[in-house]
Tab-separated table of C-alpha atoms and ligand atoms in Angstrom:
chain	number	residue	atom	x	y	z
M	170	MET	CA	-2.527	11.167	13.433
M	171	ASP	CA	-2.673	15.047	12.647
M	172	LEU	CA	-0.824	15.149	9.813
M	173	ALA	CA	-0.381	19.339	9.194
M	174	GLY	CA	3.364	19.217	9.790
M	175	LYS	CA	4.115	16.046	8.809
M	176	ASN	CA	6.365	13.898	6.126
M	177	VAL	CA	4.511	11.134	4.269
M	178	VAL	CA	6.088	8.169	1.384
M	179	TYR	CA	3.590	7.476	-0.482
M	180	LEU	CA	4.753	4.538	-3.472
M	181	GLY	CA	2.352	4.111	-6.127
M	182	GLY	CA	1.639	7.877	-5.755
M	183	PHE	CA	0.747	8.157	-9.715
M	184	GLY	CA	-1.430	5.022	-9.661
M	185	GLY	CA	-5.143	5.091	-9.951
M	186	ILE	CA	-5.335	4.724	-5.992
M	187	GLY	CA	-2.543	6.642	-5.621
M	188	GLN	CA	-3.419	9.934	-7.285
M	189	LYS	CA	-6.349	10.534	-5.376
M	190	CYS	CA	-5.221	9.685	-2.117
M	191	VAL	CA	-1.745	12.383	-2.476
M	192	GLN	CA	-4.914	14.828	-3.672
M	193	GLU	CA	-7.159	13.991	0.294
M	194	LEU	CA	-3.393	14.105	1.687
M	195	LEU	CA	-2.314	17.666	0.157
M	196	GLN	CA	-4.904	18.707	1.773
M	197	ARG	CA	-3.799	18.097	5.031
M	198	LYS	CA	-1.390	20.665	5.246
M	199	LEU	CA	1.376	18.343	5.572
M	200	LYS	CA	5.530	19.661	5.224
M	201	THR	CA	6.024	16.633	2.625
M	202	LEU	CA	4.965	14.427	0.998
M	203	ALA	CA	7.857	12.092	-1.449
M	204	ILE	CA	6.358	9.906	-4.800
M	205	PHE	CA	8.310	6.475	-4.966
M	206	ASP	CA	6.891	5.413	-8.350
M	207	LEU	CA	8.665	3.830	-11.230
M	208	THR	CA	7.695	6.889	-13.804
M	209	GLU	CA	6.772	10.151	-13.064
M	210	ASN	CA	4.169	12.081	-14.592
M	211	GLY	CA	5.961	15.392	-14.829
M	212	ASP	CA	2.177	17.375	-15.381
M	213	ILE	CA	0.598	16.345	-12.442
M	214	LEU	CA	3.012	16.697	-10.018
M	215	ALA	CA	3.595	20.220	-11.488
M	216	SER	CA	0.312	20.864	-10.543
M	217	TRP	CA	0.431	19.435	-7.552
M	218	LYS	CA	4.044	21.423	-6.463
M	219	SER	CA	2.101	24.708	-7.635
M	220	GLU	CA	-1.378	24.404	-5.909
M	221	ASN	CA	0.784	23.457	-2.315
M	222	PRO	CA	3.561	25.536	-2.731
M	223	ASP	CA	3.889	24.918	1.035
M	224	THR	CA	4.153	21.406	0.886
M	225	ASP	CA	7.330	20.112	-0.431
M	226	VAL	CA	6.375	17.534	-2.942
M	227	PHE	CA	8.865	15.795	-4.786
M	228	TYR	CA	8.939	12.269	-7.238
M	229	GLN	CA	11.647	10.048	-6.797
M	230	LYS	CA	12.494	6.779	-9.207
M	231	VAL	CA	11.690	3.602	-7.476
M	232	ASP	CA	11.377	0.249	-8.967
M	233	ILE	CA	10.406	-1.576	-6.305
M	234	THR	CA	11.644	-5.147	-7.878
M	235	GLN	CA	14.960	-3.100	-7.369
M	236	LYS	CA	16.003	-3.003	-3.471
M	237	SER	CA	18.433	-0.377	-4.477
M	238	ASP	CA	16.317	2.027	-5.381
M	239	ILE	CA	14.289	1.110	-2.358
M	240	GLU	CA	16.809	2.380	-0.373
M	241	ALA	CA	18.134	5.117	-2.095
M	242	ALA	CA	14.776	6.794	-1.956
M	243	TYR	CA	14.758	6.723	2.333
M	244	LYS	CA	18.128	7.865	2.441
M	245	ALA	CA	17.449	10.719	-0.977
M	246	THR	CA	14.050	11.379	1.016
M	247	THR	CA	15.079	11.418	5.035
M	248	GLU	CA	18.228	13.914	3.853
M	249	ARG	CA	15.347	16.321	2.495
M	250	CYS	CA	13.013	16.285	5.038
M	251	GLY	CA	14.591	15.074	8.107
M	252	HIS	CA	13.100	12.056	8.951
M	253	ILE	CA	9.737	9.881	8.074
M	254	ASP	CA	6.529	9.797	9.353
M	255	VAL	CA	4.308	7.997	6.843
M	256	VAL	CA	4.971	5.482	4.606
M	257	VAL	CA	2.181	4.591	2.481
M	258	ASN	CA	3.044	1.073	0.336
M	259	GLY	CA	0.322	1.673	-2.675
M	260	SER	CA	2.413	0.069	-5.445
M	261	GLY	CA	0.632	-3.792	-7.277
M	262	LEU	CA	0.576	-4.983	-9.937
M	263	MET	CA	-2.230	-7.752	-11.134
M	264	ASN	CA	-1.164	-10.014	-13.753
M	265	ASP	CA	-0.672	-13.532	-12.730
M	266	ARG	CA	0.786	-14.632	-15.843
M	267	LEU	CA	3.965	-12.400	-14.888
M	268	VAL	CA	4.236	-15.083	-11.546
M	269	GLU	CA	7.660	-13.852	-10.637
M	270	LEU	CA	6.826	-10.185	-11.365
M	271	THR	CA	3.530	-10.466	-8.826
M	272	ILE	CA	5.490	-11.532	-6.435
M	273	GLN	CA	8.228	-9.255	-6.547
M	274	ILE	CA	6.616	-5.779	-7.036
M	275	ASN	CA	3.491	-7.156	-4.729
M	276	LEU	CA	5.008	-8.764	-1.490
M	277	LEU	CA	8.942	-8.508	-1.579
M	278	GLY	CA	8.516	-5.009	-3.136
M	279	VAL	CA	5.989	-4.344	0.273
M	280	ILE	CA	8.404	-5.953	2.773
M	281	ASN	CA	11.912	-4.402	1.465
M	282	SER	CA	10.176	-0.961	1.186
M	283	THR	CA	9.139	-1.361	4.920
M	284	LEU	CA	12.390	-3.115	6.715
M	285	THR	CA	14.184	-0.251	4.982
M	286	ALA	CA	11.552	2.851	6.093
M	287	LEU	CA	11.831	1.265	9.664
M	288	GLU	CA	15.515	2.084	9.364
M	289	TYR	CA	14.749	5.814	9.607
M	290	MET	CA	11.266	5.924	11.356
M	291	ASP	CA	12.484	2.707	14.646
M	292	LYS	CA	12.492	5.251	17.966
M	293	SER	CA	15.089	3.406	18.749
M	294	LYS	CA	17.665	4.172	15.593
M	295	GLY	CA	16.934	7.701	16.124
M	296	GLY	CA	14.011	7.905	14.097
M	297	LYS	CA	10.986	9.551	15.852
M	298	GLY	CA	8.565	6.708	15.278
M	299	GLY	CA	5.503	6.604	12.581
M	300	LEU	CA	2.968	4.797	10.701
M	301	ILE	CA	3.464	2.185	7.529
M	302	VAL	CA	0.535	1.520	5.691
M	303	ASN	CA	0.387	-1.134	3.506
M	304	ILE	CA	-2.095	-1.900	0.150
M	305	SER	CA	-2.958	-5.218	0.517
M	306	SER	CA	-6.588	-6.196	-0.911
M	307	VAL	CA	-9.847	-8.500	-0.258
M	308	ALA	CA	-7.895	-10.801	-2.154
M	309	GLY	CA	-5.964	-10.939	1.070
M	310	LEU	CA	-8.436	-11.752	3.392
M	311	GLN	CA	-9.158	-15.201	1.346
M	312	PRO	CA	-8.101	-16.702	-1.964
M	313	THR	CA	-9.782	-15.432	-4.904
M	314	PRO	CA	-9.162	-18.292	-7.341
M	315	LEU	CA	-9.421	-16.442	-10.677
M	316	MET	CA	-5.884	-14.384	-8.877
M	317	ALA	CA	-4.061	-17.221	-7.072
M	318	ILE	CA	-0.881	-15.790	-7.123
M	319	TYR	CA	-1.608	-12.027	-6.468
M	320	SER	CA	-4.191	-13.544	-4.136
M	321	ALA	CA	-1.569	-15.549	-2.673
M	322	ALA	CA	1.075	-12.140	-2.350
M	323	LYS	CA	-1.169	-9.694	-1.530
M	324	THR	CA	-2.444	-12.929	1.977
M	325	GLY	CA	1.695	-12.461	2.654
M	326	VAL	CA	1.289	-8.302	2.943
M	327	THR	CA	-1.893	-8.781	5.808
M	328	THR	CA	0.180	-11.133	7.466
M	329	PHE	CA	3.201	-9.453	7.534
M	330	THR	CA	1.636	-6.574	8.523
M	331	ARG	CA	0.347	-8.045	11.160
M	332	GLY	CA	2.715	-9.407	11.995
M	333	MET	CA	5.023	-6.692	12.054
M	334	SER	CA	2.186	-4.967	14.457
M	335	ASN	CA	3.213	-6.822	17.151
M	336	PRO	CA	2.923	-4.525	20.320
M	337	ILE	CA	6.821	-5.884	21.148
M	338	TYR	CA	8.533	-5.221	17.849
M	339	TYR	CA	5.519	-1.907	18.738
M	340	ALA	CA	7.315	-0.572	21.739
M	341	HIS	CA	10.830	-0.839	21.402
M	342	THR	CA	10.108	0.993	17.144
M	343	GLY	CA	7.115	3.030	17.771
M	344	VAL	CA	6.069	2.313	14.393
M	345	GLY	CA	2.439	1.249	13.941
M	346	PHE	CA	1.436	-0.708	11.145
M	347	VAL	CA	-2.149	-0.767	9.305
M	348	THR	CA	-3.596	-3.108	6.777
M	349	ILE	CA	-5.676	-1.443	3.839
M	350	CYS	CA	-7.781	-3.954	1.781
M	351	PRO	CA	-10.000	-2.585	-0.997
M	352	GLY	CA	-12.714	-4.125	-2.732
M	353	PHE	CA	-12.427	-3.250	-6.350
M	354	THR	CA	-11.780	0.278	-7.551
M	355	ASP	CA	-11.846	0.896	-10.648
M	356	THR	CA	-8.210	1.943	-11.713
M	357	GLY	CA	-5.789	0.546	-14.392
M	358	LEU	CA	-4.887	-2.338	-12.230
M	359	LEU	CA	-8.530	-4.635	-13.505
M	360	GLU	CA	-8.244	-3.224	-16.916
M	361	ASP	CA	-8.314	-6.877	-19.985
M	362	ILE	CA	-8.819	-9.080	-16.705
M	363	ASP	CA	-9.118	-11.715	-20.134
M	364	ASN	CA	-5.356	-11.829	-19.988
M	365	LYS	CA	-4.217	-12.027	-16.943
M	366	THR	CA	-6.060	-14.722	-15.153
M	367	THR	CA	-4.220	-17.520	-13.258
M	368	PHE	CA	-5.126	-19.967	-15.837
M	369	THR	CA	-5.684	-19.148	-19.647
M	370	TYR	CA	-9.003	-21.218	-20.455
M	371	HIS	CA	-12.563	-20.135	-19.532
M	372	THR	CA	-13.895	-20.261	-16.136
M	373	PRO	CA	-16.892	-18.574	-15.081
M	374	MET	CA	-15.239	-16.568	-12.358
M	375	LEU	CA	-14.477	-14.672	-15.520
M	376	GLU	CA	-17.820	-13.164	-16.009
M	377	MET	CA	-18.550	-12.917	-12.119
M	378	PHE	CA	-15.542	-10.915	-12.194
M	379	LYS	CA	-16.498	-8.325	-14.751
M	380	LYS	CA	-19.941	-8.008	-12.598
M	381	VAL	CA	-18.607	-7.040	-9.121
M	382	LYS	CA	-19.454	-3.993	-7.910
M	383	ARG	CA	-16.778	-1.209	-8.075
M	384	GLN	CA	-15.799	1.956	-5.343
M	385	THR	CA	-13.951	4.991	-7.103
M	386	ALA	CA	-11.187	5.797	-6.113
M	387	GLU	CA	-11.836	9.190	-4.649
M	388	VAL	CA	-13.661	7.186	-2.533
M	389	CYS	CA	-11.430	4.438	-1.948
M	390	ALA	CA	-8.810	7.637	-1.322
M	391	ARG	CA	-11.239	9.212	0.841
M	392	ASN	CA	-11.368	6.450	3.432
M	393	LEU	CA	-7.744	5.460	3.321
M	394	VAL	CA	-7.099	8.534	4.294
M	395	LYS	CA	-8.863	8.684	7.340
M	396	ALA	CA	-7.841	5.345	8.301
M	397	ILE	CA	-4.645	6.998	8.352
M	398	GLU	CA	-5.544	9.733	10.632
M	399	GLN	CA	-7.158	7.379	12.760
M	400	ALA	CA	-5.179	4.571	12.455
M	401	LYS	CA	-4.570	2.168	15.677
M	402	ASN	CA	-1.707	-0.308	15.445
M	403	GLY	CA	-2.283	-3.729	14.264
M	404	SER	CA	-5.725	-3.311	12.085
M	405	VAL	CA	-6.945	-5.348	9.183
M	406	LEU	CA	-9.807	-2.036	7.723
M	407	MET	CA	-11.781	-3.417	4.175
M	408	LEU	CA	-12.596	-0.844	2.068
M	409	GLU	CA	-15.191	-1.821	0.218
M	410	LEU	CA	-18.148	0.589	-1.661
M	411	GLY	CA	-17.320	3.816	0.645
M	412	GLU	CA	-17.059	1.564	3.814
M	413	THR	CA	-14.463	0.681	5.935
M	414	GLN	CA	-15.029	-2.490	8.310
M	415	GLU	CA	-12.288	-3.324	11.268
M	416	ILE	CA	-11.664	-7.366	10.170
M	417	ASP	CA	-11.242	-9.672	13.232
M	418	ILE	CA	-8.580	-12.272	12.454
M	419	PRO	CA	-8.915	-14.715	15.040
M	420	PRO	CA	-5.760	-16.827	16.095
M	421	HIS	CA	-6.301	-20.419	15.140
M	422	TRP	CA	-3.335	-22.424	16.758
M	423	THR	CA	-2.206	-21.515	19.859
M	424	PRO	CA	1.616	-22.801	20.670
M	425	LYS	CA	1.749	-24.976	23.668
M	426	LEU	CA	4.717	-24.671	25.670
M	427	ASP	CA	6.861	-26.949	26.687
M	428	ILE	CA	7.785	-26.263	29.805
C	632	NAD	N1	-8.137	-1.276	-8.281
C	632	NAD	C1	-8.706	-2.122	-7.332
C	632	NAD	O1	-9.928	-2.837	-7.507
C	632	NAD	C2	-7.515	-2.322	-6.212
C	632	NAD	C3	-8.496	-3.695	-5.035
C	632	NAD	C4	-7.535	-3.896	-4.380
C	632	NAD	C5	-6.421	-3.758	-3.721
C	632	NAD	N2	-5.378	-2.909	-4.472
C	632	NAD	C6	-4.378	-2.603	-4.996
C	632	NAD	O2	-4.259	-0.663	-4.566
C	632	NAD	C7	-3.254	-0.302	-5.065
C	632	NAD	C8	-3.182	1.048	-5.594
C	632	NAD	O3	-3.325	-0.034	-6.840
C	632	NAD	P1	-4.784	1.073	-8.248
C	632	NAD	O4	-5.866	0.056	-8.616
C	632	NAD	O5	-4.237	2.081	-8.305
C	632	NAD	O6	-3.463	0.456	-9.466
C	632	NAD	P2	-3.034	0.853	-10.763
C	632	NAD	O7	-1.910	0.153	-11.405
C	632	NAD	O8	-3.440	2.504	-10.764
C	632	NAD	O9	-1.676	2.383	-9.474
C	632	NAD	C9	-0.514	0.944	-9.071
C	632	NAD	C10	0.896	1.504	-9.007
C	632	NAD	O10	1.605	0.760	-8.830
C	632	NAD	C11	2.874	1.020	-9.465
C	632	NAD	N3	3.972	0.406	-9.801
C	632	NAD	C12	4.453	-0.407	-10.803
C	632	NAD	N4	5.095	-1.309	-10.547
C	632	NAD	C13	5.704	-0.631	-10.410
C	632	NAD	C14	7.527	-1.559	-9.905
C	632	NAD	N5	8.131	-2.590	-10.246
C	632	NAD	N6	7.496	-0.379	-9.530
C	632	NAD	C15	7.255	1.223	-8.306
C	632	NAD	N7	6.345	1.179	-8.170
C	632	NAD	C16	5.317	0.552	-9.862
C	632	NAD	C17	2.146	1.797	-10.564
C	632	NAD	O11	3.788	2.244	-11.529
C	632	NAD	C18	1.340	2.417	-9.960
C	632	NAD	O12	1.481	4.055	-9.808
C	632	NAD	C19	-2.097	-2.126	-5.502
C	632	NAD	O13	-1.278	-2.286	-4.147
C	632	NAD	C20	-3.124	-2.982	-5.627
C	632	NAD	O14	-2.899	-4.170	-5.298
C	632	NAD	C21	-6.558	-2.201	-6.215
């Protein structure tokens, strides 16, 4: 997809990966960039606006655990820019001591944001089709026992997004889906890990976690925006240490029909 002239919504745009993605996206001469996030970063927003006078960059307050916030933000954004071409669901929290919140932000929030966006993007409902990019994780490709709850939520994101990309839905809505699975990326999300693990007792996994190589948020963002430009509906892309790899997840079960 050529991003020039497109209307893009980025959830979590003031976060570590989000800020770098927004900067990368703004180099593509977008028409609109709506940032949905929990709190506004006024200084950064002001600099993005002044450096990109031809793009309508604006903020919408969204607590992704609140369906009413999500609905109001998509409604206001569509009223302002006409239609939405691309959504990146990039909000996130990694803290297994907060079980409900981990599921609410990382999984339920992504589902609610996706379904609300579809109401506006679905070409069978007057939208123009487009692309929804959901940020999962390498922890959404296989269990990460140190963070079993976060891993469960991210696995949910991967499976939900793959389900939404079904060709029957795609033919109906014109909205494609991509799952992005970053490896360890140097942001605030990885800080204070000792107090965020599933269990409070010490395990050797914690020491291993601290030694895992990390990519920078810039490198992750560059590959994420490339993934948007080259999007193939249904793809699951691992963004690890500067490399992008398409992950093939083979089916294990074929339904036997009673005919
Ligand atoms: N950093 C990593 O190693 C890594 C690896 C794989 C996947 N990810 C995923 O990438 C995405 C971005 O993570 P990051 O590393 O930039 O983390 P971050 O903590 O820097 O950013 C998280 C963003 O989510 C927003 N957010 C948190 N709670 C919210 C809520 N209730 N409502 C709305 N927004 C909320 C924050 O305000 C922030 O903008 C997340 O989905 C994360 O799970 C990160």
